[in-house]
Amino acid sequence: MSKFGLITKGLLKENPTFVLVLGMCPTLATTTSAMNGLEMGLATMFVLILSNIVISLIAPVVPDKVHIPVYIVVIATFVTVLQLLMQAFVPQVYETLGLFIPLIVVNCIVLGRAEAFACKNSVGDSALDGIGIGLGFTLSLTVIGIVREILGSGSLFGWKFIPGDGILAFVMAPGAFLVLGYLMVLFNKLAKR
Amino acid sequence: MTEYLLIIVSAILVNNIVLAQFLGVCPFLGVSNKLSTATGMSGAVCFVITLATVVTYLINKFFLVPLGLTFLQTIAFILVIAALVQIVEIVLKKISPSLYQALGIFLPLITTNCAVLGVALNVVTKEFTFGDAAHMLNLGEATVYALATSLGYGLAMILFAGMREQLAMNDVPKSFKGLPIALITVGIMAMAFLGFSGIV
Amino acid sequence: MALSLTLVCLVCSAVLGVVYAVTSDPIKAAEIAKTNASIARVLPEFDAQPVAESIEVGGSVYNYYRVPETGYAIISTVSGFGGPLSVMVGIGDDGLVCNTVVLSHSETPGLGAKCQTDEAFLGQFKGWDPAAKKLAVTKDGGDVDAITASTITSRAYSAAIANAYNVYLKLRGNE
């Protein structure tokens, strides 16, 4: 696969949200607004790229039997680094995303990429794969966030263009499932063309 | 006593772990095709969440907090959960082969179920208000909270599996087949559960 | 096998130790900045470093900050509609509520969450005299105008201020 293909495949062909259907929890929980979705996507991308790089480096020397625990330790380390950095420099964002930052550890996308790609490819390709999948995830979360924010609060990235409250259900839990469901329908419909 | 009742009602119905907190959604969607597998998974999750919460609570209280290492919570908890799942699997195989047959295949999946880590982290980091003042949970409350939360997980999962079995027999438009219609169903279910909010 | 796992754990803990050491100061600074910003909002004059103190009133422990010659900023946490609702209440030395600010909440977006932004609701507490006016929503026979469709949140918010006032009374009594 070309280098360019590695980066763009996450956007459509191997989109982690709409095609692979991985990492549903943060996708549903943090997309109450476009900005929150974008921030969660970027946070996940940070961990994904770094863990992909390190895992592709150490994979040849890790005994097969303990490879999963080793990968989990590596991922958890980067998640903790991310937690500390966010608490120090963007405490507001850390507070909004809350529990879902530490939960990146158990996001199936990160471990999934380690197992499926990083452990058998070169460092460069693994980094690009991390960027590609990370971008795909960020894009999906932002799109869901945009739809929920427009419907739920009548604004976009905090810029309010419809006065009043909007359809509150879309900011709350049910809206997350409904929007993701209908976007998936749309994605299926368009992808089949 | 009322305190425990409030914890139970709140954890099962009001703040349902899947429908309101979005934890453990992947296995929720993944194994809810059949009622029997959904029941098995719920049982395994109940067991592991309760056990993991108690163990991580103790580790946090007697090891991480006194040593000032609370920033290692994430990494320590996930390792403990992974090890715990392994141990449960081995012990179950030895002492109760029939239970192992029922729950065994679900156990490896549970390590990466974010509901387990989510509940464990919630219990040690968040303040809860049951009754008047906000406070951190003590061990008894944490255990009840974990058990009730996982029962809520089971409730949502079993209800949903029942619906999905019915859904499979219906004629669904092509683009809606599979996950999309499932997600929309969960959305409507979550809306129904919103009706419980405010009762505690 | 066990060796490699131990090795990985050691390396990772070393990395984390370094990152923790580097970030611990900025994290503390960020926390102090947040507290300072909240205190500056609830009390008229404030420029010094706050010192967190705590006191027990009615079985619950409250954290507060004393700003000399000005008043107290008291943190009061109550049970809201969706979970804990934590409010910082500024009470001047004259016994009047100066201002209030929400520190954390889990209220319904668009309804109860308006307790952070609704000017008509929040405005009424500026200069409120808890000795003369009752801190309860009008539905319960008090003087607080509730946020539309969010009576439970408004009730909790009023209770938070009332608790803070009790703390204030005890603090004044101790002085």
Coordinates of C-alpha atoms in Angstrom, one line a residue, chain A residues 21-26 28-30 69 72-73 76-77 79-80 83-84 99-100 102-103 105-108 111 148 169 172-178 180-182 184-186 188-189 192, chain B residues 18-26 28-29 71-72 74-75 78-79 82 111-114 117-119 121-122 125 174-177 179-181 183-188 190-192 194:
Chain A
V21 CA -17.3 -0.3 14.4
L22 CA -14.6 0.0 17.1
G23 CA -14.3 2.3 20.0
M24 CA -18.0 2.9 20.4
C25 CA -17.9 4.1 24.0
P26 CA -16.0 7.4 23.5
L28 CA -21.1 7.9 21.8
A29 CA -20.2 9.6 25.1
T30 CA -18.0 12.5 24.1
P69 CA 0.1 -7.7 28.4
I72 CA -1.4 -3.1 27.2
V73 CA 1.4 -1.8 29.4
A76 CA -1.5 2.4 29.3
T77 CA 1.8 4.3 29.7
V79 CA -2.5 7.1 28.1
T80 CA -1.1 8.2 31.5
Q83 CA -3.6 12.3 31.2
L84 CA -0.8 14.2 32.9
L99 CA -13.3 9.3 32.4
F100 CA -13.0 8.7 28.7
P102 CA -8.1 6.9 30.9
L103 CA -10.5 4.6 29.0
V105 CA -6.5 2.1 27.3
V106 CA -9.4 -0.2 26.6
N107 CA -10.4 1.4 23.3
C108 CA -10.4 -1.6 20.9
L111 CA -5.0 -2.5 20.8
R148 CA -25.6 16.5 17.6
A169 CA -32.6 14.7 23.4
M172 CA -28.4 13.5 25.9
A173 CA -27.8 9.8 25.8
P174 CA -30.6 8.7 23.3
G175 CA -29.4 11.2 20.7
A176 CA -26.0 9.7 20.6
F177 CA -27.3 6.2 19.6
L178 CA -29.8 7.7 17.2
L180 CA -24.7 7.2 15.1
G181 CA -27.4 4.8 13.8
Y182 CA -28.7 7.1 11.2
M184 CA -24.3 4.6 9.7
V185 CA -27.4 4.1 7.5
L186 CA -26.2 7.1 5.4
N188 CA -23.9 2.3 4.1
K189 CA -26.1 3.9 1.5
K192 CA -22.8 0.9 -1.8
Chain B
V18 CA -24.9 1.3 28.9
L19 CA -27.8 3.6 28.2
A20 CA -26.7 6.6 30.2
Q21 CA -23.0 6.3 30.8
F22 CA -22.0 4.6 27.5
L23 CA -19.7 2.1 29.1
G24 CA -19.2 -1.4 27.6
V25 CA -21.1 -0.6 24.4
C26 CA -18.9 -2.7 22.2
F28 CA -23.2 -4.8 24.4
L29 CA -23.7 -4.6 20.6
F71 CA -1.3 8.9 38.8
L72 CA -0.6 5.2 38.1
T74 CA -5.0 3.6 35.0
I75 CA -2.0 1.4 34.3
I78 CA -5.8 -2.4 33.8
L79 CA -3.1 -4.8 34.8
A82 CA -6.2 -8.5 33.1
T111 CA -10.4 -7.4 29.8
T112 CA -11.1 -4.9 27.1
N113 CA -14.6 -4.2 28.2
C114 CA -14.4 -0.6 29.2
L117 CA -12.1 -0.3 34.1
G118 CA -14.8 2.5 33.9
V119 CA -16.5 1.4 37.1
L121 CA -12.0 4.2 38.1
N122 CA -15.4 5.9 38.8
T125 CA -12.2 9.1 41.6
K174 CA -31.2 -2.9 3.4
S175 CA -29.1 0.1 4.6
F176 CA -30.6 -0.4 8.1
K177 CA -29.6 -4.0 8.4
L179 CA -25.9 -2.4 13.5
P180 CA -27.7 0.7 12.3
I181 CA -31.1 -0.6 13.3
L183 CA -28.3 1.4 17.4
I184 CA -31.6 3.1 16.7
T185 CA -33.3 0.6 18.9
V186 CA -30.8 1.3 21.7
G187 CA -31.5 5.0 21.2
I188 CA -35.2 4.5 21.8
A190 CA -32.2 5.0 26.2
M191 CA -35.1 7.4 25.8
A192 CA -37.3 5.1 27.8
L194 CA -34.5 8.7 30.6

